[in-house]
XYZ file of N, CA, C and O in Angstrom:
704
model
N -53.355 75.977 0.328
C -53.901 76.933 1.269
C -54.587 78.053 0.479
O -53.966 78.672 -0.377
N -55.838 78.282 0.772
C -56.610 79.315 0.075
C -56.986 80.416 1.063
O -57.652 80.154 2.060
N -56.537 81.649 0.758
C -56.777 82.790 1.634
C -57.559 83.849 0.866
O -57.129 84.296 -0.204
N -58.697 84.256 1.425
C -59.489 85.343 0.854
C -59.044 86.626 1.552
O -59.067 86.717 2.783
N -58.633 87.619 0.758
C -58.146 88.886 1.304
C -59.069 89.993 0.801
O -59.310 90.116 -0.405
N -59.584 90.783 1.747
C -60.459 91.892 1.370
C -60.161 93.085 2.258
O -59.464 92.963 3.261
N -60.712 94.241 1.882
C -60.472 95.448 2.655
C -61.511 96.501 2.322
O -62.241 96.386 1.327
N -61.558 97.511 3.160
C -62.312 98.744 2.916
C -63.749 98.506 2.477
O -64.189 98.970 1.432
N -64.500 97.806 3.331
C -65.917 97.551 3.031
C -66.822 98.682 3.508
O -67.945 98.806 3.043
N -66.348 99.514 4.423
C -67.055 100.730 4.847
C -68.554 100.530 5.046
O -69.364 101.043 4.278
N -68.909 99.759 6.060
C -70.294 99.517 6.498
C -71.062 98.531 5.618
O -72.203 98.200 5.918
N -70.491 98.066 4.551
C -71.181 97.149 3.629
C -70.845 95.698 3.976
O -70.242 94.970 3.188
N -71.244 95.280 5.165
C -70.935 93.923 5.614
C -71.625 92.855 4.777
O -71.150 91.719 4.703
N -72.728 93.205 4.120
C -73.393 92.229 3.256
C -72.471 91.810 2.109
O -72.467 90.652 1.704
N -71.662 92.733 1.607
C -70.707 92.388 0.539
C -69.637 91.447 1.072
O -69.291 90.460 0.428
N -69.131 91.738 2.261
C -68.128 90.872 2.886
C -68.701 89.470 3.071
O -68.060 88.470 2.721
N -69.905 89.400 3.601
C -70.518 88.096 3.861
C -70.824 87.341 2.562
O -70.724 86.112 2.531
N -71.164 88.049 1.495
C -71.424 87.353 0.223
C -70.132 86.787 -0.362
O -70.139 85.715 -0.963
N -69.016 87.481 -0.177
C -67.722 86.957 -0.640
C -67.367 85.701 0.158
O -66.955 84.686 -0.415
N -67.559 85.752 1.456
C -67.274 84.588 2.300
C -68.181 83.417 1.904
O -67.720 82.279 1.763
N -69.457 83.688 1.678
C -70.405 82.636 1.281
C -70.044 82.048 -0.079
O -70.252 80.858 -0.329
N -69.491 82.878 -0.970
C -69.118 82.402 -2.305
C -67.868 81.511 -2.266
O -67.624 80.753 -3.201
N -67.099 81.622 -1.199
C -65.853 80.842 -1.061
C -65.842 80.079 0.265
O -64.969 80.295 1.111
N -66.772 79.151 0.457
C -66.827 78.425 1.739
C -65.641 77.483 1.939
O -65.388 77.035 3.057
N -64.902 77.200 0.868
C -63.773 76.287 0.938
C -62.466 76.962 1.338
O -61.431 76.300 1.445
N -62.478 78.280 1.570
C -61.246 78.989 1.929
C -60.772 78.546 3.310
O -61.568 78.221 4.186
N -59.463 78.552 3.472
C -58.872 78.195 4.762
C -58.818 79.392 5.715
O -58.893 79.224 6.921
N -58.659 80.595 5.141
C -58.582 81.822 5.935
C -59.324 82.939 5.210
O -59.354 82.981 3.974
N -59.878 83.850 6.024
C -60.514 85.071 5.524
C -59.855 86.222 6.262
O -59.834 86.243 7.493
N -59.309 87.170 5.514
C -58.597 88.285 6.126
C -59.169 89.591 5.602
O -59.290 89.786 4.391
N -59.520 90.476 6.528
C -60.035 91.804 6.184
C -59.011 92.819 6.676
O -58.679 92.855 7.860
N -58.523 93.659 5.771
C -57.446 94.606 6.073
C -57.951 95.956 6.584
O -57.276 96.971 6.419
N -59.121 95.982 7.174
C -59.575 97.186 7.861
C -60.552 98.054 7.115
O -60.815 97.882 5.934
N -61.088 99.017 7.859
C -62.179 99.897 7.441
C -63.449 99.100 7.175
O -64.088 99.213 6.134
N -63.807 98.302 8.175
C -65.072 97.576 8.160
C -66.197 98.564 8.453
O -67.222 98.565 7.795
N -65.982 99.422 9.452
C -66.963 100.446 9.788
C -67.945 100.045 10.867
O -68.374 100.855 11.656
N -68.331 98.788 10.887
C -69.172 98.276 11.966
C -68.811 96.813 12.182
O -68.338 96.135 11.272
N -69.025 96.330 13.397
C -68.569 94.971 13.721
C -69.187 93.889 12.832
O -70.313 94.018 12.366
N -68.388 92.869 12.605
C -68.824 91.663 11.912
C -68.673 90.520 12.908
O -67.685 90.470 13.651
N -69.611 89.594 12.905
C -69.525 88.447 13.803
C -68.468 87.476 13.291
O -68.757 86.578 12.512
N -67.234 87.690 13.723
C -66.120 86.844 13.293
C -66.191 85.453 13.893
O -65.675 84.504 13.305
N -66.776 85.336 15.061
C -66.753 84.055 15.785
C -67.482 82.947 15.035
O -67.177 81.776 15.196
N -68.433 83.323 14.201
C -69.186 82.308 13.463
C -68.453 81.825 12.209
O -68.899 80.897 11.549
N -67.326 82.469 11.890
C -66.567 82.118 10.685
C -65.153 81.705 11.103
O -64.377 82.528 11.593
N -64.814 80.429 10.936
C -63.475 79.979 11.342
C -62.371 80.705 10.573
O -62.496 80.964 9.378
N -61.312 81.033 11.275
C -60.112 81.646 10.691
C -60.423 82.951 9.953
O -59.932 83.187 8.852
N -61.243 83.795 10.574
C -61.573 85.107 10.018
C -60.880 86.165 10.871
O -61.133 86.275 12.061
N -59.976 86.925 10.244
C -59.191 87.924 10.950
C -59.457 89.308 10.366
O -59.529 89.467 9.147
N -59.583 90.293 11.248
C -59.820 91.682 10.841
C -58.854 92.574 11.609
O -58.676 92.403 12.815
N -58.235 93.530 10.909
C -57.441 94.553 11.582
C -58.183 95.881 11.522
O -59.061 96.081 10.673
N -57.818 96.760 12.403
C -58.471 98.057 12.532
C -57.965 99.028 11.476
O -56.760 99.204 11.305
N -58.909 99.654 10.786
C -58.566 100.701 9.828
C -58.786 102.070 10.434
O -59.266 102.203 11.562
N -58.462 103.099 9.676
C -58.603 104.464 10.191
C -60.061 104.890 10.362
O -60.340 105.894 11.013
N -61.026 104.128 9.840
C -62.451 104.422 10.018
C -63.141 103.385 10.899
O -64.362 103.285 10.871
N -62.377 102.625 11.653
C -62.944 101.608 12.537
C -62.867 102.070 13.987
O -61.843 102.611 14.425
N -63.962 101.826 14.702
C -64.007 102.179 16.115
C -64.261 100.940 16.975
O -64.452 101.051 18.160
N -64.253 99.787 16.349
C -64.402 98.522 17.076
C -63.062 98.129 17.674
O -62.028 98.725 17.386
N -63.093 97.076 18.448
C -61.914 96.632 19.171
C -61.096 95.625 18.353
O -60.740 94.560 18.847
N -60.810 95.944 17.111
C -59.957 95.088 16.289
C -58.498 95.426 16.596
O -58.167 96.565 16.926
N -57.588 94.454 16.426
C -56.165 94.780 16.591
C -55.702 95.690 15.451
O -56.221 95.619 14.333
N -54.737 96.548 15.736
C -54.203 97.461 14.712
C -53.390 96.687 13.667
O -53.380 97.048 12.493
N -52.708 95.639 14.094
C -51.894 94.816 13.203
C -51.956 93.370 13.665
O -52.236 93.108 14.835
N -51.681 92.473 12.759
C -51.590 91.051 13.098
C -50.374 90.448 12.417
O -50.011 90.832 11.303
N -49.777 89.498 13.092
C -48.760 88.639 12.497
C -49.306 87.224 12.582
O -49.608 86.737 13.668
N -49.479 86.592 11.431
C -49.985 85.225 11.390
C -48.983 84.347 10.664
O -48.415 84.748 9.651
N -48.810 83.161 11.172
C -48.025 82.165 10.445
C -49.020 81.225 9.783
O -49.828 80.574 10.454
N -48.968 81.206 8.460
C -49.859 80.358 7.671
C -48.995 79.557 6.711
O -48.236 80.143 5.928
N -49.108 78.256 6.795
C -48.364 77.382 5.891
C -46.859 77.699 5.906
O -46.237 77.817 4.863
N -46.308 77.892 7.109
C -44.890 78.161 7.343
C -44.422 79.505 6.776
O -43.228 79.700 6.556
N -45.365 80.410 6.520
C -45.015 81.740 6.015
C -45.551 82.783 6.985
O -46.615 82.624 7.571
N -44.807 83.872 7.112
C -45.185 84.947 8.026
C -45.992 86.012 7.271
O -45.520 86.567 6.278
N -47.212 86.275 7.755
C -48.100 87.272 7.164
C -48.216 88.463 8.112
O -48.606 88.307 9.275
N -47.871 89.628 7.626
C -48.024 90.875 8.371
C -49.260 91.572 7.799
O -49.307 91.870 6.607
N -50.257 91.786 8.648
C -51.528 92.344 8.191
C -51.759 93.678 8.896
O -51.691 93.762 10.129
N -52.022 94.712 8.117
C -52.254 96.058 8.630
C -53.174 96.782 7.666
O -53.315 96.372 6.511
N -53.782 97.847 8.136
C -54.595 98.642 7.209
C -53.679 99.441 6.278
O -53.963 99.578 5.092
N -52.601 99.961 6.824
C -51.623 100.671 6.002
C -51.583 102.169 6.222
O -50.610 102.826 5.850
N -52.631 102.746 6.803
C -52.670 104.197 6.977
C -51.533 104.702 7.852
O -50.943 105.745 7.558
N -51.174 103.971 8.903
C -50.103 104.421 9.798
C -48.730 104.326 9.133
O -47.765 104.901 9.637
N -48.650 103.634 8.014
C -47.405 103.536 7.255
C -47.430 104.422 6.014
O -46.562 104.314 5.153
N -48.425 105.262 5.912
C -48.560 106.238 4.826
C -48.447 105.596 3.441
O -47.724 106.070 2.575
N -49.208 104.516 3.249
C -49.138 103.784 1.980
C -49.653 104.589 0.796
O -49.382 104.226 -0.350
N -50.359 105.682 1.058
C -50.779 106.554 -0.046
C -49.579 107.152 -0.769
O -49.697 107.580 -1.913
N -48.434 107.190 -0.090
C -47.245 107.832 -0.645
C -46.144 106.829 -0.992
O -45.019 107.217 -1.259
N -46.464 105.554 -0.950
C -45.487 104.522 -1.282
C -45.384 103.467 -0.194
O -46.020 103.575 0.858
N -44.583 102.457 -0.455
C -44.481 101.320 0.456
C -43.198 101.294 1.274
O -42.912 100.315 1.953
N -42.440 102.376 1.242
C -41.143 102.401 1.913
C -41.251 102.109 3.413
O -40.548 101.242 3.945
N -42.133 102.812 4.117
C -42.276 102.617 5.569
C -42.847 101.238 5.888
O -42.420 100.585 6.835
N -43.793 100.798 5.085
C -44.386 99.479 5.285
C -43.354 98.384 5.021
O -43.282 97.399 5.752
N -42.537 98.575 4.006
C -41.488 97.616 3.691
C -40.490 97.513 4.846
O -40.090 96.404 5.245
N -40.115 98.653 5.409
C -39.182 98.656 6.535
C -39.762 97.875 7.726
O -39.071 97.059 8.343
N -41.044 98.118 8.031
C -41.704 97.396 9.132
C -41.793 95.904 8.835
O -41.577 95.068 9.718
N -42.087 95.557 7.603
C -42.196 94.147 7.211
C -40.854 93.427 7.341
O -40.803 92.263 7.749
N -39.781 94.106 7.002
C -38.452 93.517 7.165
C -38.166 93.229 8.632
O -37.654 92.159 8.969
N -38.499 94.178 9.505
C -38.284 93.984 10.946
C -39.081 92.796 11.467
O -38.645 92.086 12.358
N -40.270 92.584 10.913
C -41.143 91.500 11.361
C -40.846 90.186 10.632
O -41.509 89.190 10.853
N -39.879 90.221 9.728
C -39.486 89.058 8.928
C -40.683 88.462 8.174
O -40.877 87.248 8.124
N -41.466 89.341 7.585
C -42.668 88.922 6.863
C -42.324 88.378 5.485
O -41.409 88.862 4.821
N -43.080 87.377 5.094
C -43.026 86.885 3.716
C -44.076 87.601 2.871
O -43.873 87.841 1.683
N -45.219 87.901 3.521
C -46.333 88.588 2.866
C -46.770 89.769 3.720
O -46.787 89.676 4.946
N -47.154 90.844 3.051
C -47.788 91.978 3.708
C -49.141 92.173 3.048
O -49.233 92.319 1.822
N -50.199 92.135 3.855
C -51.553 92.356 3.372
C -52.016 93.679 3.963
O -51.972 93.869 5.181
N -52.435 94.603 3.091
C -52.823 95.924 3.551
C -53.941 96.476 2.668
O -54.259 95.927 1.620
N -54.524 97.568 3.100
C -55.610 98.203 2.353
C -55.395 99.694 2.280
O -54.344 100.164 1.889
N -56.415 100.460 2.645
C -56.428 101.912 2.778
C -56.518 102.673 1.451
O -57.287 103.611 1.345
N -55.770 102.296 0.444
C -55.737 103.087 -0.793
C -56.924 102.807 -1.713
O -57.191 103.594 -2.610
N -57.584 101.679 -1.510
C -58.686 101.214 -2.362
C -58.201 100.833 -3.762
O -59.001 100.673 -4.670
N -56.894 100.687 -3.948
C -56.305 100.296 -5.231
C -55.765 98.874 -5.128
O -54.819 98.637 -4.375
N -56.313 97.923 -5.872
C -55.763 96.565 -5.815
C -54.391 96.499 -6.480
O -54.170 97.110 -7.530
N -53.480 95.788 -5.833
C -52.169 95.601 -6.451
C -51.419 94.472 -5.753
O -51.707 94.119 -4.615
N -50.480 93.929 -6.481
C -49.527 92.961 -5.938
C -48.155 93.433 -6.365
O -47.939 93.771 -7.534
N -47.257 93.503 -5.410
C -45.920 93.990 -5.703
C -44.928 93.191 -4.871
O -45.176 92.920 -3.697
N -43.817 92.819 -5.462
C -42.769 92.105 -4.746
C -41.583 93.055 -4.588
O -41.099 93.619 -5.572
N -41.170 93.240 -3.339
C -40.003 94.068 -3.042
C -39.029 93.177 -2.284
O -39.320 92.738 -1.169
N -37.910 92.887 -2.920
C -36.961 91.945 -2.335
C -37.608 90.581 -2.253
O -38.066 90.038 -3.259
N -37.721 90.053 -1.053
C -38.331 88.731 -0.881
C -39.743 88.824 -0.287
O -40.332 87.813 0.064
N -40.271 90.048 -0.176
C -41.570 90.256 0.461
C -42.626 90.580 -0.589
O -42.433 91.456 -1.434
N -43.756 89.875 -0.514
C -44.873 90.121 -1.428
C -45.907 90.987 -0.723
O -46.384 90.640 0.350
N -46.238 92.113 -1.340
C -47.227 93.047 -0.823
C -48.516 92.881 -1.623
O -48.481 92.926 -2.859
N -49.633 92.712 -0.921
C -50.929 92.568 -1.594
C -51.918 93.547 -0.980
O -52.135 93.540 0.228
N -52.489 94.364 -1.842
C -53.608 95.221 -1.460
C -54.795 94.727 -2.288
O -54.757 94.792 -3.517
N -55.858 94.232 -1.641
C -56.976 93.677 -2.402
C -57.895 94.725 -3.017
O -58.812 94.389 -3.741
N -57.643 96.004 -2.746
C -58.541 97.062 -3.191
C -59.687 97.189 -2.202
O -59.593 96.746 -1.067
N -60.766 97.782 -2.630
C -61.947 97.948 -1.782
C -63.076 97.089 -2.325
O -63.341 97.111 -3.528
N -63.760 96.370 -1.433
C -64.881 95.532 -1.882
C -66.113 96.374 -2.221
O -67.052 95.868 -2.823
N -66.103 97.658 -1.855
C -67.284 98.491 -2.114
C -67.008 99.795 -2.843
O -67.815 100.212 -3.661
N -65.890 100.456 -2.550
C -65.650 101.789 -3.098
C -64.278 101.887 -3.773
O -63.329 102.393 -3.180
N -64.164 101.432 -5.030
C -62.876 101.581 -5.715
C -62.578 103.059 -5.932
O -63.485 103.869 -6.060
N -61.303 103.395 -5.921
C -60.894 104.794 -6.121
C -59.872 104.876 -7.235
O -58.772 104.350 -7.094
N -60.223 105.529 -8.287
C -59.248 105.852 -9.328
C -58.279 104.736 -9.635
O -58.578 103.574 -9.472
N -57.133 105.111 -10.052
C -56.113 104.120 -10.366
C -56.456 103.342 -11.620
O -57.381 103.655 -12.357
N -55.730 102.294 -11.878
C -55.889 101.489 -13.087
C -57.121 100.586 -13.009
O -57.782 100.347 -14.008
N -57.445 100.090 -11.830
C -58.544 99.144 -11.655
C -59.671 99.865 -10.934
O -59.532 100.222 -9.772
N -60.779 100.065 -11.595
C -61.863 100.839 -11.009
C -63.121 99.983 -10.859
O -64.181 100.308 -11.369
N -62.964 98.841 -10.174
C -64.098 97.976 -9.841
C -63.913 97.523 -8.394
O -62.787 97.455 -7.899
N -65.023 97.226 -7.678
C -64.874 96.699 -6.318
C -64.160 95.353 -6.391
O -64.491 94.517 -7.235
N -63.180 95.139 -5.516
C -62.327 93.964 -5.704
C -61.905 93.324 -4.383
O -61.962 93.930 -3.325
N -61.465 92.069 -4.521
C -60.831 91.321 -3.436
C -59.811 90.396 -4.079
O -59.707 90.321 -5.316
N -59.044 89.715 -3.257
C -57.958 88.874 -3.761
C -58.054 87.480 -3.160
O -58.480 87.316 -2.017
N -57.659 86.494 -3.937
C -57.487 85.139 -3.428
C -56.021 84.773 -3.598
O -55.474 84.856 -4.698
N -55.399 84.400 -2.481
C -54.022 83.923 -2.494
C -54.065 82.422 -2.290
O -54.554 81.938 -1.262
N -53.603 81.703 -3.298
C -53.633 80.250 -3.235
C -52.358 79.713 -3.865
O -52.012 80.071 -4.998
N -51.652 78.869 -3.117
C -50.394 78.293 -3.595
C -49.424 79.380 -4.069
O -48.815 79.261 -5.133
N -49.325 80.446 -3.301
C -48.433 81.578 -3.580
C -48.779 82.342 -4.859
O -47.964 83.100 -5.368
N -49.973 82.142 -5.376
C -50.446 82.882 -6.551
C -51.587 83.785 -6.124
O -52.551 83.324 -5.497
N -51.489 85.062 -6.452
C -52.542 86.021 -6.116
C -53.381 86.311 -7.352
O -52.839 86.602 -8.424
N -54.693 86.208 -7.198
C -55.622 86.543 -8.274
C -56.683 87.477 -7.701
O -57.106 87.332 -6.555
N -57.108 88.414 -8.531
C -58.056 89.430 -8.101
C -59.414 89.186 -8.741
O -59.499 88.726 -9.888
N -60.472 89.531 -7.975
C -61.841 89.246 -8.402
C -62.753 90.441 -8.158
O -62.523 91.232 -7.230
N -63.789 90.537 -8.969
C -64.826 91.553 -8.812
C -65.663 91.174 -7.586
O -66.133 90.039 -7.479
N -65.862 92.111 -6.668
C -66.523 91.815 -5.395
C -68.030 91.594 -5.526
O -68.647 91.090 -4.590
N -68.614 91.936 -6.649
C -70.064 91.737 -6.826
C -70.376 90.538 -7.727
O -71.313 89.805 -7.491
N -69.557 90.339 -8.764
C -69.830 89.261 -9.725
C -68.963 88.027 -9.492
O -69.226 86.984 -10.081
N -67.896 88.173 -8.707
C -66.945 87.100 -8.382
C -66.136 86.649 -9.601
O -65.483 85.614 -9.556
N -66.174 87.416 -10.669
C -65.393 87.082 -11.866
C -63.969 87.604 -11.711
O -63.735 88.626 -11.066
N -63.032 86.912 -12.343
C -61.644 87.357 -12.284
C -61.501 88.716 -12.973
O -62.169 89.002 -13.969
N -60.636 89.546 -12.404
C -60.326 90.831 -13.035
C -58.821 90.930 -13.310
O -58.299 92.012 -13.543
N -58.129 89.793 -13.279
C -56.688 89.792 -13.531
C -56.337 90.463 -14.851
O -55.301 91.116 -14.973
N -57.203 90.319 -15.854
C -56.929 90.907 -17.168
C -56.852 92.437 -17.107
O -56.223 93.068 -17.945
N -57.457 93.048 -16.104
C -57.414 94.507 -15.974
C -56.040 95.015 -15.552
O -55.747 96.204 -15.661
N -55.181 94.109 -15.071
C -53.841 94.488 -14.650
C -52.848 94.506 -15.814
O -51.742 94.990 -15.667
N -53.244 93.962 -16.943
C -52.348 93.928 -18.096
C -52.177 95.337 -18.639
O -53.141 96.101 -18.707
N -50.950 95.692 -19.031
C -50.745 97.032 -19.590
C -51.609 97.227 -20.832
O -51.723 96.337 -21.672
N -52.220 98.375 -20.902
C -53.053 98.678 -22.066
C -52.159 99.044 -23.241
O -51.181 99.763 -23.100
N -52.498 98.501 -24.398
C -51.742 98.835 -25.603
C -52.220 100.196 -26.077
O -53.403 100.409 -26.307
N -51.291 101.100 -26.195
C -51.635 102.453 -26.617
C -51.355 102.624 -28.100
O -50.327 102.203 -28.602
N -52.270 103.222 -28.749
C -52.101 103.526 -30.164
C -51.751 104.997 -30.269
O -52.388 105.843 -29.632
N -50.752 105.301 -31.056
C -50.341 106.696 -31.177
C -51.460 107.520 -31.820
O -52.295 107.008 -32.573
N -51.474 108.798 -31.499
C -52.468 109.704 -32.065
C -52.357 109.719 -33.586
O -53.359 109.696 -34.299
N -51.122 109.703 -34.113
C -50.905 109.704 -35.557
C -51.563 108.480 -36.194
O -52.261 108.580 -37.193
N -51.348 107.299 -35.589
C -51.906 106.063 -36.136
C -53.436 106.081 -36.071
O -54.092 105.637 -36.990
N -54.002 106.612 -34.986
C -55.450 106.676 -34.889
C -56.041 107.625 -35.923
O -57.086 107.368 -36.499
N -55.354 108.723 -36.182
C -55.864 109.717 -37.146
C -55.674 109.278 -38.592
O -56.540 109.471 -39.429
N -54.518 108.694 -38.859
C -54.162 108.398 -40.249
C -54.040 106.920 -40.574
O -53.785 106.548 -41.707
N -54.206 106.056 -39.558
C -54.157 104.629 -39.800
C -52.819 104.101 -40.224
O -52.719 103.064 -40.860
N -51.755 104.836 -39.969
C -50.404 104.416 -40.365
C -49.527 104.234 -39.175
O -49.568 104.843 -38.199
């Protein structure tokens, strides 16, 4: 099962459509909100969008989908205050018996496992914000493996998640 996860396109539907066109073999396409203007979902099979804090279209605020016998809880994340942590979102996910939580809002791509629940934020396909990964991004979830990609070049950016090796100031100055 191949799922394309994206978020926070903020009026840049051409970027969303280019990601979909680049992955025509995906089984599902999920947008975690802040589209900004409607996208013709009906022409794309299994394309789901939730409403973000900058959306005024008639998207659902949250979705629960069963995909491949797993429960997916999809939300933008703003109502769960994800800018300040995942505690409230985790509590809601437990109540919904979710296996996966897909959310956006922060524009920071990440994958985190809390207990038995996997949380995935694909970042923003157009406007990355600070944090460790500062490129437009989306995620592909396939066979329970999440990989992140650059939203313009479609190249993997998984290597950007690796901890950076820091060299001490002393070693940089004196080579010892």
